[in-house]
């Protein structure tokens, strides 16, 4: 078949547009990856500073409660970006974002560092009980921070990849699931008689029910073509040494999902056809795909 000049120009234009889209998508992927790394670094630095701040805050509040002299209370180290003296205590913000400190001359074990301040201020010595309370307050506040985070996590919950559908999207070749007769598109109703709610993310999800099952057989009640059927999967768990963690029980199935184009290679048939990154595939040669 001979291609005319008009068709050649159209194909060339499609190639240029697909190449441009590919380059833009690659740039955005790299930019988002870089932004994610920067975000993780910021989160780690903030978390580290929060832990140190709360720890030092414990020492500070205990010292104020027990009547100790507090010289300085700084967030971060280095040359002060801001400082102000309030009721004899110098508060400040350093230039190096690496924690913080509270200066307690009466608690300092090294006189060469802070003992001179106590001598200049003619500060009285403190009791052993005061030292114990002030020293213990830092770890106590660190523990309370961890406990508060645990409570919030317990009440709110942690982010999780919840897949509400229990439809099978893929079956691994020669897996126990394939040998049992399970197929993509089967909707799992129950696992060993326990109702399945979703594929993963809940205690009664398909993955969790398989992992917590016992014995070498698992019964799957599924809906296929509008009819309920039961398939039995047989498998063996490989024995591991006593010092090694056992394998998680699995049968070789994956969740269904709407297939989405992740990327399109330039000059590929997909690019020439006009497919773009992010397109959802609802049909493939007249058949609905259940996974990418």
PDB file of C-alpha atoms in Angstrom:
ATOM      1  CA  UNK A   1       0.000   0.000   0.000  1.00  0.00           C
ATOM      2  CA  UNK A   2       1.420   3.350  -1.024  1.00  0.00           C
ATOM      3  CA  UNK A   3       1.368   6.220   1.441  1.00  0.00           C
ATOM      4  CA  UNK A   4       0.682   9.671   0.075  1.00  0.00           C
ATOM      5  CA  UNK A   5       2.451  12.854   1.054  1.00  0.00           C
ATOM      6  CA  UNK A   6      -0.521  13.969   3.123  1.00  0.00           C
ATOM      7  CA  UNK A   7      -0.511  10.755   5.131  1.00  0.00           C
ATOM      8  CA  UNK A   8       3.263  11.001   5.576  1.00  0.00           C
ATOM      9  CA  UNK A   9       2.923  14.498   6.995  1.00  0.00           C
ATOM     10  CA  UNK A  10       0.170  13.331   9.353  1.00  0.00           C
ATOM     11  CA  UNK A  11       2.328  10.418  10.580  1.00  0.00           C
ATOM     12  CA  UNK A  12       5.301  12.742  11.009  1.00  0.00           C
ATOM     13  CA  UNK A  13       3.151  15.155  12.988  1.00  0.00           C
ATOM     14  CA  UNK A  14       1.868  12.327  15.180  1.00  0.00           C
ATOM     15  CA  UNK A  15       5.440  11.172  15.828  1.00  0.00           C
ATOM     16  CA  UNK A  16       6.542  14.679  16.799  1.00  0.00           C
ATOM     17  CA  UNK A  17       3.568  15.105  19.135  1.00  0.00           C
ATOM     18  CA  UNK A  18       4.098  11.678  20.702  1.00  0.00           C
ATOM     19  CA  UNK A  19       7.794  12.442  21.187  1.00  0.00           C
ATOM     20  CA  UNK A  20       6.972  15.769  22.813  1.00  0.00           C
ATOM     21  CA  UNK A  21       4.408  14.129  25.119  1.00  0.00           C
ATOM     22  CA  UNK A  22       6.927  11.434  26.005  1.00  0.00           C
ATOM     23  CA  UNK A  23       9.612  14.004  26.843  1.00  0.00           C
ATOM     24  CA  UNK A  24       7.169  16.025  28.940  1.00  0.00           C
ATOM     25  CA  UNK A  25       6.004  12.916  30.781  1.00  0.00           C
ATOM     26  CA  UNK A  26       9.617  11.872  31.485  1.00  0.00           C
ATOM     27  CA  UNK A  27      10.392  15.347  32.796  1.00  0.00           C
ATOM     28  CA  UNK A  28       7.346  15.292  35.056  1.00  0.00           C
ATOM     29  CA  UNK A  29       8.263  11.827  36.358  1.00  0.00           C
ATOM     30  CA  UNK A  30      11.791  12.977  37.194  1.00  0.00           C
ATOM     31  CA  UNK A  31      10.510  16.184  38.750  1.00  0.00           C
ATOM     32  CA  UNK A  32       7.965  14.353  40.915  1.00  0.00           C
ATOM     33  CA  UNK A  33      10.596  11.805  41.957  1.00  0.00           C
ATOM     34  CA  UNK A  34      12.973  14.600  42.951  1.00  0.00           C
ATOM     35  CA  UNK A  35      10.185  16.454  44.790  1.00  0.00           C
ATOM     36  CA  UNK A  36       9.301  13.236  46.650  1.00  0.00           C
ATOM     37  CA  UNK A  37      12.910  12.820  47.799  1.00  0.00           C
ATOM     38  CA  UNK A  38      13.056  16.442  48.976  1.00  0.00           C
ATOM     39  CA  UNK A  39       9.748  15.986  50.790  1.00  0.00           C
ATOM     40  CA  UNK A  40      10.996  12.864  52.570  1.00  0.00           C
ATOM     41  CA  UNK A  41      14.159  14.676  53.665  1.00  0.00           C
ATOM     42  CA  UNK A  42      12.091  17.562  55.039  1.00  0.00           C
ATOM     43  CA  UNK A  43       9.798  15.157  56.906  1.00  0.00           C
ATOM     44  CA  UNK A  44      12.790  13.342  58.447  1.00  0.00           C
ATOM     45  CA  UNK A  45      14.415  16.618  59.534  1.00  0.00           C
ATOM     46  CA  UNK A  46      11.151  17.904  61.024  1.00  0.00           C
ATOM     47  CA  UNK A  47      10.527  14.632  62.856  1.00  0.00           C
ATOM     48  CA  UNK A  48      14.069  14.628  64.254  1.00  0.00           C
ATOM     49  CA  UNK A  49      13.721  18.226  65.437  1.00  0.00           C
ATOM     50  CA  UNK A  50      10.332  17.540  67.012  1.00  0.00           C
ATOM     51  CA  UNK A  51      11.724  14.591  68.985  1.00  0.00           C
ATOM     52  CA  UNK A  52      14.684  16.635  70.279  1.00  0.00           C
ATOM     53  CA  UNK A  53      12.502  19.665  71.048  1.00  0.00           C
ATOM     54  CA  UNK A  54      10.024  17.646  73.111  1.00  0.00           C
ATOM     55  CA  UNK A  55      12.884  15.938  74.957  1.00  0.00           C
ATOM     56  CA  UNK A  56      14.526  19.258  75.863  1.00  0.00           C
ATOM     57  CA  UNK A  57      11.135  20.744  76.713  1.00  0.00           C
ATOM     58  CA  UNK A  58      10.787  18.052  79.372  1.00  0.00           C
ATOM     59  CA  UNK A  59      14.080  19.087  80.960  1.00  0.00           C
ATOM     60  CA  UNK A  60      13.064  22.764  80.737  1.00  0.00           C
ATOM     61  CA  UNK A  61       9.643  22.388  82.357  1.00  0.00           C
ATOM     62  CA  UNK A  62      10.980  20.131  85.105  1.00  0.00           C
ATOM     63  CA  UNK A  63      13.758  22.619  85.834  1.00  0.00           C
ATOM     64  CA  UNK A  64      11.275  25.491  86.073  1.00  0.00           C
ATOM     65  CA  UNK A  65       9.044  23.393  88.334  1.00  0.00           C
ATOM     66  CA  UNK A  66      11.914  22.508  90.693  1.00  0.00           C
ATOM     67  CA  UNK A  67      13.142  26.114  90.806  1.00  0.00           C
ATOM     68  CA  UNK A  68      16.426  25.612  88.927  1.00  0.00           C
ATOM     69  CA  UNK A  69      18.130  28.449  87.123  1.00  0.00           C
ATOM     70  CA  UNK A  70      17.584  28.203  83.353  1.00  0.00           C
ATOM     71  CA  UNK A  71      20.153  30.135  81.353  1.00  0.00           C
ATOM     72  CA  UNK A  72      19.053  29.442  77.760  1.00  0.00           C
ATOM     73  CA  UNK A  73      16.450  27.462  75.836  1.00  0.00           C
ATOM     74  CA  UNK A  74      17.216  27.215  72.121  1.00  0.00           C
ATOM     75  CA  UNK A  75      15.590  25.520  69.183  1.00  0.00           C
ATOM     76  CA  UNK A  76      18.347  24.520  66.748  1.00  0.00           C
ATOM     77  CA  UNK A  77      22.059  25.237  67.126  1.00  0.00           C
ATOM     78  CA  UNK A  78      24.543  27.676  65.649  1.00  0.00           C
ATOM     79  CA  UNK A  79      24.469  31.428  65.347  1.00  0.00           C
ATOM     80  CA  UNK A  80      21.102  32.735  66.611  1.00  0.00           C
ATOM     81  CA  UNK A  81      18.670  33.912  63.973  1.00  0.00           C
ATOM     82  CA  UNK A  82      16.441  35.249  66.734  1.00  0.00           C
ATOM     83  CA  UNK A  83      16.742  35.531  70.497  1.00  0.00           C
ATOM     84  CA  UNK A  84      14.896  37.235  73.314  1.00  0.00           C
ATOM     85  CA  UNK A  85      15.252  37.223  77.095  1.00  0.00           C
ATOM     86  CA  UNK A  86      12.056  36.677  79.052  1.00  0.00           C
ATOM     87  CA  UNK A  87      12.112  36.568  82.866  1.00  0.00           C
ATOM     88  CA  UNK A  88      15.817  35.824  82.924  1.00  0.00           C
ATOM     89  CA  UNK A  89      15.707  33.046  80.338  1.00  0.00           C
ATOM     90  CA  UNK A  90      17.199  33.582  76.891  1.00  0.00           C
ATOM     91  CA  UNK A  91      15.019  31.973  74.221  1.00  0.00           C
ATOM     92  CA  UNK A  92      16.397  31.669  70.715  1.00  0.00           C
ATOM     93  CA  UNK A  93      16.289  30.091  67.272  1.00  0.00           C
ATOM     94  CA  UNK A  94      19.590  28.831  65.893  1.00  0.00           C
ATOM     95  CA  UNK A  95      20.746  28.666  62.286  1.00  0.00           C
ATOM     96  CA  UNK A  96      21.495  24.918  62.164  1.00  0.00           C
ATOM     97  CA  UNK A  97      18.285  22.810  62.101  1.00  0.00           C
ATOM     98  CA  UNK A  98      19.578  19.966  64.250  1.00  0.00           C
ATOM     99  CA  UNK A  99      17.535  19.767  67.448  1.00  0.00           C
ATOM    100  CA  UNK A 100      17.986  22.176  70.321  1.00  0.00           C
ATOM    101  CA  UNK A 101      19.204  22.462  73.895  1.00  0.00           C
ATOM    102  CA  UNK A 102      18.430  23.854  77.340  1.00  0.00           C
ATOM    103  CA  UNK A 103      21.267  25.297  79.408  1.00  0.00           C
ATOM    104  CA  UNK A 104      21.051  24.343  83.112  1.00  0.00           C
ATOM    105  CA  UNK A 105      24.241  25.454  84.931  1.00  0.00           C
ATOM    106  CA  UNK A 106      23.280  23.695  88.150  1.00  0.00           C
ATOM    107  CA  UNK A 107      22.925  20.393  86.274  1.00  0.00           C
ATOM    108  CA  UNK A 108      26.113  20.595  84.178  1.00  0.00           C
ATOM    109  CA  UNK A 109      28.597  17.859  85.065  1.00  0.00           C
ATOM    110  CA  UNK A 110      31.465  19.724  83.358  1.00  0.00           C
ATOM    111  CA  UNK A 111      32.361  22.917  85.217  1.00  0.00           C
ATOM    112  CA  UNK A 112      34.556  24.068  82.338  1.00  0.00           C
ATOM    113  CA  UNK A 113      31.498  24.292  80.108  1.00  0.00           C
ATOM    114  CA  UNK A 114      28.699  25.649  82.282  1.00  0.00           C
ATOM    115  CA  UNK A 115      30.011  25.604  85.831  1.00  0.00           C
ATOM    116  CA  UNK A 116      31.427  29.101  85.399  1.00  0.00           C
ATOM    117  CA  UNK A 117      27.910  30.432  84.865  1.00  0.00           C
ATOM    118  CA  UNK A 118      26.774  28.936  88.156  1.00  0.00           C
ATOM    119  CA  UNK A 119      29.754  30.505  89.907  1.00  0.00           C
ATOM    120  CA  UNK A 120      29.102  33.939  88.377  1.00  0.00           C
ATOM    121  CA  UNK A 121      25.440  33.800  89.317  1.00  0.00           C
ATOM    122  CA  UNK A 122      26.260  32.472  92.799  1.00  0.00           C
ATOM    123  CA  UNK A 123      23.712  29.718  92.260  1.00  0.00           C
ATOM    124  CA  UNK A 124      23.079  27.387  95.189  1.00  0.00           C
ATOM    125  CA  UNK A 125      23.626  23.637  94.702  1.00  0.00           C
ATOM    126  CA  UNK A 126      20.575  21.521  94.044  1.00  0.00           C
ATOM    127  CA  UNK A 127      19.527  18.299  95.676  1.00  0.00           C
ATOM    128  CA  UNK A 128      19.995  14.850  94.183  1.00  0.00           C
ATOM    129  CA  UNK A 129      16.207  14.523  93.903  1.00  0.00           C
ATOM    130  CA  UNK A 130      16.017  17.682  91.776  1.00  0.00           C
ATOM    131  CA  UNK A 131      18.735  16.346  89.484  1.00  0.00           C
ATOM    132  CA  UNK A 132      16.948  13.025  89.112  1.00  0.00           C
ATOM    133  CA  UNK A 133      13.609  14.678  88.325  1.00  0.00           C
ATOM    134  CA  UNK A 134      15.063  17.073  85.761  1.00  0.00           C
ATOM    135  CA  UNK A 135      17.175  14.361  84.119  1.00  0.00           C
ATOM    136  CA  UNK A 136      14.248  11.922  84.008  1.00  0.00           C
ATOM    137  CA  UNK A 137      11.837  14.505  82.550  1.00  0.00           C
ATOM    138  CA  UNK A 138      13.522  14.433  79.122  1.00  0.00           C
ATOM    139  CA  UNK A 139      13.091  10.688  78.483  1.00  0.00           C
ATOM    140  CA  UNK A 140       9.615  10.880  80.036  1.00  0.00           C
ATOM    141  CA  UNK A 141       8.506  13.521  77.527  1.00  0.00           C
ATOM    142  CA  UNK A 142      10.026  11.453  74.691  1.00  0.00           C
ATOM    143  CA  UNK A 143       7.969   8.470  75.844  1.00  0.00           C
ATOM    144  CA  UNK A 144       4.829  10.613  76.103  1.00  0.00           C
ATOM    145  CA  UNK A 145       5.382  11.848  72.540  1.00  0.00           C
ATOM    146  CA  UNK A 146       5.664   8.275  71.281  1.00  0.00           C
ATOM    147  CA  UNK A 147       2.563   7.299  73.267  1.00  0.00           C
ATOM    148  CA  UNK A 148       0.593  10.258  71.863  1.00  0.00           C
ATOM    149  CA  UNK A 149       1.603   9.319  68.304  1.00  0.00           C
ATOM    150  CA  UNK A 150       0.563   5.712  68.961  1.00  0.00           C
ATOM    151  CA  UNK A 151      -2.848   6.837  70.262  1.00  0.00           C
ATOM    152  CA  UNK A 152      -3.399   9.101  67.245  1.00  0.00           C
ATOM    153  CA  UNK A 153      -2.400   6.254  64.936  1.00  0.00           C
ATOM    154  CA  UNK A 154      -4.765   3.922  66.755  1.00  0.00           C
ATOM    155  CA  UNK A 155      -7.702   6.359  66.554  1.00  0.00           C
ATOM    156  CA  UNK A 156      -7.141   7.743  63.066  1.00  0.00           C
ATOM    157  CA  UNK A 157      -5.420   4.769  61.477  1.00  0.00           C
ATOM    158  CA  UNK A 158      -2.380   4.662  59.248  1.00  0.00           C
ATOM    159  CA  UNK A 159      -2.446   5.145  55.469  1.00  0.00           C
ATOM    160  CA  UNK A 160      -2.989   1.841  53.728  1.00  0.00           C
ATOM    161  CA  UNK A 161      -3.547   0.590  50.222  1.00  0.00           C
ATOM    162  CA  UNK A 162      -7.146  -0.549  50.540  1.00  0.00           C
ATOM    163  CA  UNK A 163      -8.527  -2.445  47.535  1.00  0.00           C
ATOM    164  CA  UNK A 164     -12.290  -2.726  48.125  1.00  0.00           C
ATOM    165  CA  UNK A 165     -12.968  -5.100  45.232  1.00  0.00           C
ATOM    166  CA  UNK A 166     -12.436  -8.843  45.659  1.00  0.00           C
ATOM    167  CA  UNK A 167     -12.264  -9.519  41.915  1.00  0.00           C
ATOM    168  CA  UNK A 168      -9.224 -11.442  40.695  1.00  0.00           C
ATOM    169  CA  UNK A 169      -7.175  -9.491  38.202  1.00  0.00           C
ATOM    170  CA  UNK A 170      -4.310 -11.873  37.515  1.00  0.00           C
ATOM    171  CA  UNK A 171      -3.417 -15.501  38.156  1.00  0.00           C
ATOM    172  CA  UNK A 172       0.223 -16.569  38.215  1.00  0.00           C
ATOM    173  CA  UNK A 173       1.106 -19.370  35.806  1.00  0.00           C
ATOM    174  CA  UNK A 174       1.488 -22.815  37.413  1.00  0.00           C
ATOM    175  CA  UNK A 175       0.408 -21.365  40.761  1.00  0.00           C
ATOM    176  CA  UNK A 176      -1.915 -23.161  43.193  1.00  0.00           C
ATOM    177  CA  UNK A 177      -4.686 -20.765  42.106  1.00  0.00           C
ATOM    178  CA  UNK A 178      -4.287 -21.660  38.414  1.00  0.00           C
ATOM    179  CA  UNK A 179      -4.209 -25.370  39.209  1.00  0.00           C
ATOM    180  CA  UNK A 180      -7.400 -24.950  41.239  1.00  0.00           C
ATOM    181  CA  UNK A 181      -9.139 -23.337  38.246  1.00  0.00           C
ATOM    182  CA  UNK A 182      -9.370 -19.724  39.394  1.00  0.00           C
ATOM    183  CA  UNK A 183      -9.444 -17.156  36.582  1.00  0.00           C
ATOM    184  CA  UNK A 184      -9.177 -13.376  36.154  1.00  0.00           C
ATOM    185  CA  UNK A 185     -12.604 -11.858  36.585  1.00  0.00           C
ATOM    186  CA  UNK A 186     -13.701 -14.265  39.334  1.00  0.00           C
ATOM    187  CA  UNK A 187     -15.168 -12.403  42.297  1.00  0.00           C
ATOM    188  CA  UNK A 188     -14.178 -14.044  45.569  1.00  0.00           C
ATOM    189  CA  UNK A 189     -17.057 -14.206  48.046  1.00  0.00           C
ATOM    190  CA  UNK A 190     -15.401 -16.191  50.816  1.00  0.00           C
ATOM    191  CA  UNK A 191     -12.176 -17.936  51.771  1.00  0.00           C
ATOM    192  CA  UNK A 192     -12.597 -21.128  53.794  1.00  0.00           C
ATOM    193  CA  UNK A 193     -16.124 -20.051  54.623  1.00  0.00           C
ATOM    194  CA  UNK A 194     -15.124 -16.580  55.882  1.00  0.00           C
ATOM    195  CA  UNK A 195     -16.692 -13.696  53.959  1.00  0.00           C
ATOM    196  CA  UNK A 196     -14.110 -11.621  52.104  1.00  0.00           C
ATOM    197  CA  UNK A 197     -14.388  -7.839  52.173  1.00  0.00           C
ATOM    198  CA  UNK A 198     -12.096  -6.465  49.545  1.00  0.00           C
ATOM    199  CA  UNK A 199      -8.794  -7.823  48.345  1.00  0.00           C
ATOM    200  CA  UNK A 200      -6.339  -6.179  50.738  1.00  0.00           C
ATOM    201  CA  UNK A 201      -6.281  -3.546  53.486  1.00  0.00           C
ATOM    202  CA  UNK A 202      -8.697  -5.160  55.950  1.00  0.00           C
ATOM    203  CA  UNK A 203      -8.369  -8.046  58.397  1.00  0.00           C
ATOM    204  CA  UNK A 204     -10.930 -10.002  56.375  1.00  0.00           C
ATOM    205  CA  UNK A 205      -9.490  -9.115  52.970  1.00  0.00           C
ATOM    206  CA  UNK A 206      -8.646 -11.902  50.545  1.00  0.00           C
ATOM    207  CA  UNK A 207      -4.883 -11.596  51.083  1.00  0.00           C
ATOM    208  CA  UNK A 208      -5.250 -11.575  54.870  1.00  0.00           C
ATOM    209  CA  UNK A 209      -7.640 -14.549  54.899  1.00  0.00           C
ATOM    210  CA  UNK A 210      -5.220 -16.562  52.767  1.00  0.00           C
ATOM    211  CA  UNK A 211      -2.245 -15.620  54.938  1.00  0.00           C
ATOM    212  CA  UNK A 212      -4.090 -16.577  58.151  1.00  0.00           C
ATOM    213  CA  UNK A 213      -5.526 -19.827  56.769  1.00  0.00           C
ATOM    214  CA  UNK A 214      -4.439 -23.227  58.066  1.00  0.00           C
ATOM    215  CA  UNK A 215      -3.806 -26.553  56.416  1.00  0.00           C
ATOM    216  CA  UNK A 216      -2.756 -27.253  52.829  1.00  0.00           C
ATOM    217  CA  UNK A 217      -6.153 -26.599  51.228  1.00  0.00           C
ATOM    218  CA  UNK A 218      -8.112 -23.378  50.775  1.00  0.00           C
ATOM    219  CA  UNK A 219     -11.701 -23.245  49.525  1.00  0.00           C
ATOM    220  CA  UNK A 220     -12.656 -20.230  47.432  1.00  0.00           C
ATOM    221  CA  UNK A 221     -16.303 -19.437  46.815  1.00  0.00           C
ATOM    222  CA  UNK A 222     -16.486 -17.214  43.762  1.00  0.00           C
ATOM    223  CA  UNK A 223     -18.975 -15.751  41.318  1.00  0.00           C
ATOM    224  CA  UNK A 224     -18.214 -16.523  37.669  1.00  0.00           C
ATOM    225  CA  UNK A 225     -20.600 -15.532  34.896  1.00  0.00           C
ATOM    226  CA  UNK A 226     -23.300 -14.846  37.482  1.00  0.00           C
ATOM    227  CA  UNK A 227     -23.041 -18.279  39.124  1.00  0.00           C
ATOM    228  CA  UNK A 228     -21.514 -19.306  42.438  1.00  0.00           C
ATOM    229  CA  UNK A 229     -18.737 -21.881  42.250  1.00  0.00           C
ATOM    230  CA  UNK A 230     -16.266 -23.356  44.727  1.00  0.00           C
ATOM    231  CA  UNK A 231     -12.617 -23.996  43.890  1.00  0.00           C
ATOM    232  CA  UNK A 232     -10.125 -25.712  46.172  1.00  0.00           C
ATOM    233  CA  UNK A 233      -6.500 -24.678  46.095  1.00  0.00           C
ATOM    234  CA  UNK A 234      -3.855 -27.102  47.334  1.00  0.00           C
ATOM    235  CA  UNK A 235      -0.365 -25.953  48.184  1.00  0.00           C
ATOM    236  CA  UNK A 236       2.556 -26.588  50.480  1.00  0.00           C
ATOM    237  CA  UNK A 237       4.478 -24.154  52.663  1.00  0.00           C
ATOM    238  CA  UNK A 238       8.226 -24.547  52.232  1.00  0.00           C
ATOM    239  CA  UNK A 239       9.897 -25.422  55.509  1.00  0.00           C
ATOM    240  CA  UNK A 240      12.430 -22.866  56.708  1.00  0.00           C
ATOM    241  CA  UNK A 241      15.199 -23.033  59.335  1.00  0.00           C
ATOM    242  CA  UNK A 242      14.243 -22.115  62.894  1.00  0.00           C
ATOM    243  CA  UNK A 243      16.082 -18.794  62.623  1.00  0.00           C
ATOM    244  CA  UNK A 244      14.347 -17.719  59.401  1.00  0.00           C
ATOM    245  CA  UNK A 245      10.872 -16.250  59.120  1.00  0.00           C
ATOM    246  CA  UNK A 246       8.302 -18.489  57.486  1.00  0.00           C
ATOM    247  CA  UNK A 247       6.835 -17.682  54.100  1.00  0.00           C
ATOM    248  CA  UNK A 248       3.570 -15.785  53.938  1.00  0.00           C
ATOM    249  CA  UNK A 249       0.831 -18.074  52.651  1.00  0.00           C
ATOM    250  CA  UNK A 250      -0.222 -17.144  49.111  1.00  0.00           C
ATOM    251  CA  UNK A 251      -1.780 -18.901  46.130  1.00  0.00           C
ATOM    252  CA  UNK A 252      -0.738 -16.702  43.204  1.00  0.00           C
ATOM    253  CA  UNK A 253      -3.582 -14.263  42.598  1.00  0.00           C
ATOM    254  CA  UNK A 254      -3.627 -10.498  42.254  1.00  0.00           C
ATOM    255  CA  UNK A 255      -6.386  -7.898  42.542  1.00  0.00           C
ATOM    256  CA  UNK A 256      -8.270  -6.535  39.576  1.00  0.00           C
ATOM    257  CA  UNK A 257      -7.810  -2.936  38.624  1.00  0.00           C
ATOM    258  CA  UNK A 258      -8.557  -0.583  35.781  1.00  0.00           C
ATOM    259  CA  UNK A 259      -5.519  -0.932  33.493  1.00  0.00           C
ATOM    260  CA  UNK A 260      -3.879   2.440  32.942  1.00  0.00           C
ATOM    261  CA  UNK A 261      -1.181   3.392  30.472  1.00  0.00           C
ATOM    262  CA  UNK A 262       1.943   4.114  32.517  1.00  0.00           C
ATOM    263  CA  UNK A 263       4.108   5.360  29.649  1.00  0.00           C
ATOM    264  CA  UNK A 264       4.244   5.345  25.854  1.00  0.00           C
ATOM    265  CA  UNK A 265       7.493   4.758  23.974  1.00  0.00           C
ATOM    266  CA  UNK A 266       8.169   7.183  21.170  1.00  0.00           C
ATOM    267  CA  UNK A 267       7.594   5.908  17.628  1.00  0.00           C
ATOM    268  CA  UNK A 268       5.887   2.815  19.042  1.00  0.00           C
ATOM    269  CA  UNK A 269       2.633   1.473  17.578  1.00  0.00           C
ATOM    270  CA  UNK A 270       0.859   2.739  20.699  1.00  0.00           C
ATOM    271  CA  UNK A 271       2.257   6.241  20.174  1.00  0.00           C
ATOM    272  CA  UNK A 272       1.304   6.233  16.504  1.00  0.00           C
ATOM    273  CA  UNK A 273      -2.191   5.051  17.432  1.00  0.00           C
ATOM    274  CA  UNK A 274      -2.512   8.058  19.744  1.00  0.00           C
ATOM    275  CA  UNK A 275      -2.343   6.413  23.168  1.00  0.00           C
ATOM    276  CA  UNK A 276      -1.177   8.709  25.961  1.00  0.00           C
ATOM    277  CA  UNK A 277       0.108   8.246  29.476  1.00  0.00           C
ATOM    278  CA  UNK A 278      -2.810   8.036  31.892  1.00  0.00           C
ATOM    279  CA  UNK A 279      -5.309   6.566  29.423  1.00  0.00           C
ATOM    280  CA  UNK A 280      -7.624   3.941  30.956  1.00  0.00           C
ATOM    281  CA  UNK A 281      -8.013   0.735  28.946  1.00  0.00           C
ATOM    282  CA  UNK A 282     -11.623  -0.436  29.128  1.00  0.00           C
ATOM    283  CA  UNK A 283     -11.457  -2.968  26.287  1.00  0.00           C
ATOM    284  CA  UNK A 284      -8.719  -4.924  24.526  1.00  0.00           C
ATOM    285  CA  UNK A 285      -9.779  -6.599  21.278  1.00  0.00           C
ATOM    286  CA  UNK A 286     -13.342  -6.591  22.603  1.00  0.00           C
ATOM    287  CA  UNK A 287     -12.385  -8.211  25.925  1.00  0.00           C
ATOM    288  CA  UNK A 288     -12.312  -6.430  29.254  1.00  0.00           C
ATOM    289  CA  UNK A 289      -8.824  -6.577  30.821  1.00  0.00           C
ATOM    290  CA  UNK A 290      -8.746  -7.028  34.617  1.00  0.00           C
ATOM    291  CA  UNK A 291      -5.147  -5.926  35.179  1.00  0.00           C
ATOM    292  CA  UNK A 292      -2.276  -4.184  33.446  1.00  0.00           C
TER     293      UNK A 292
END
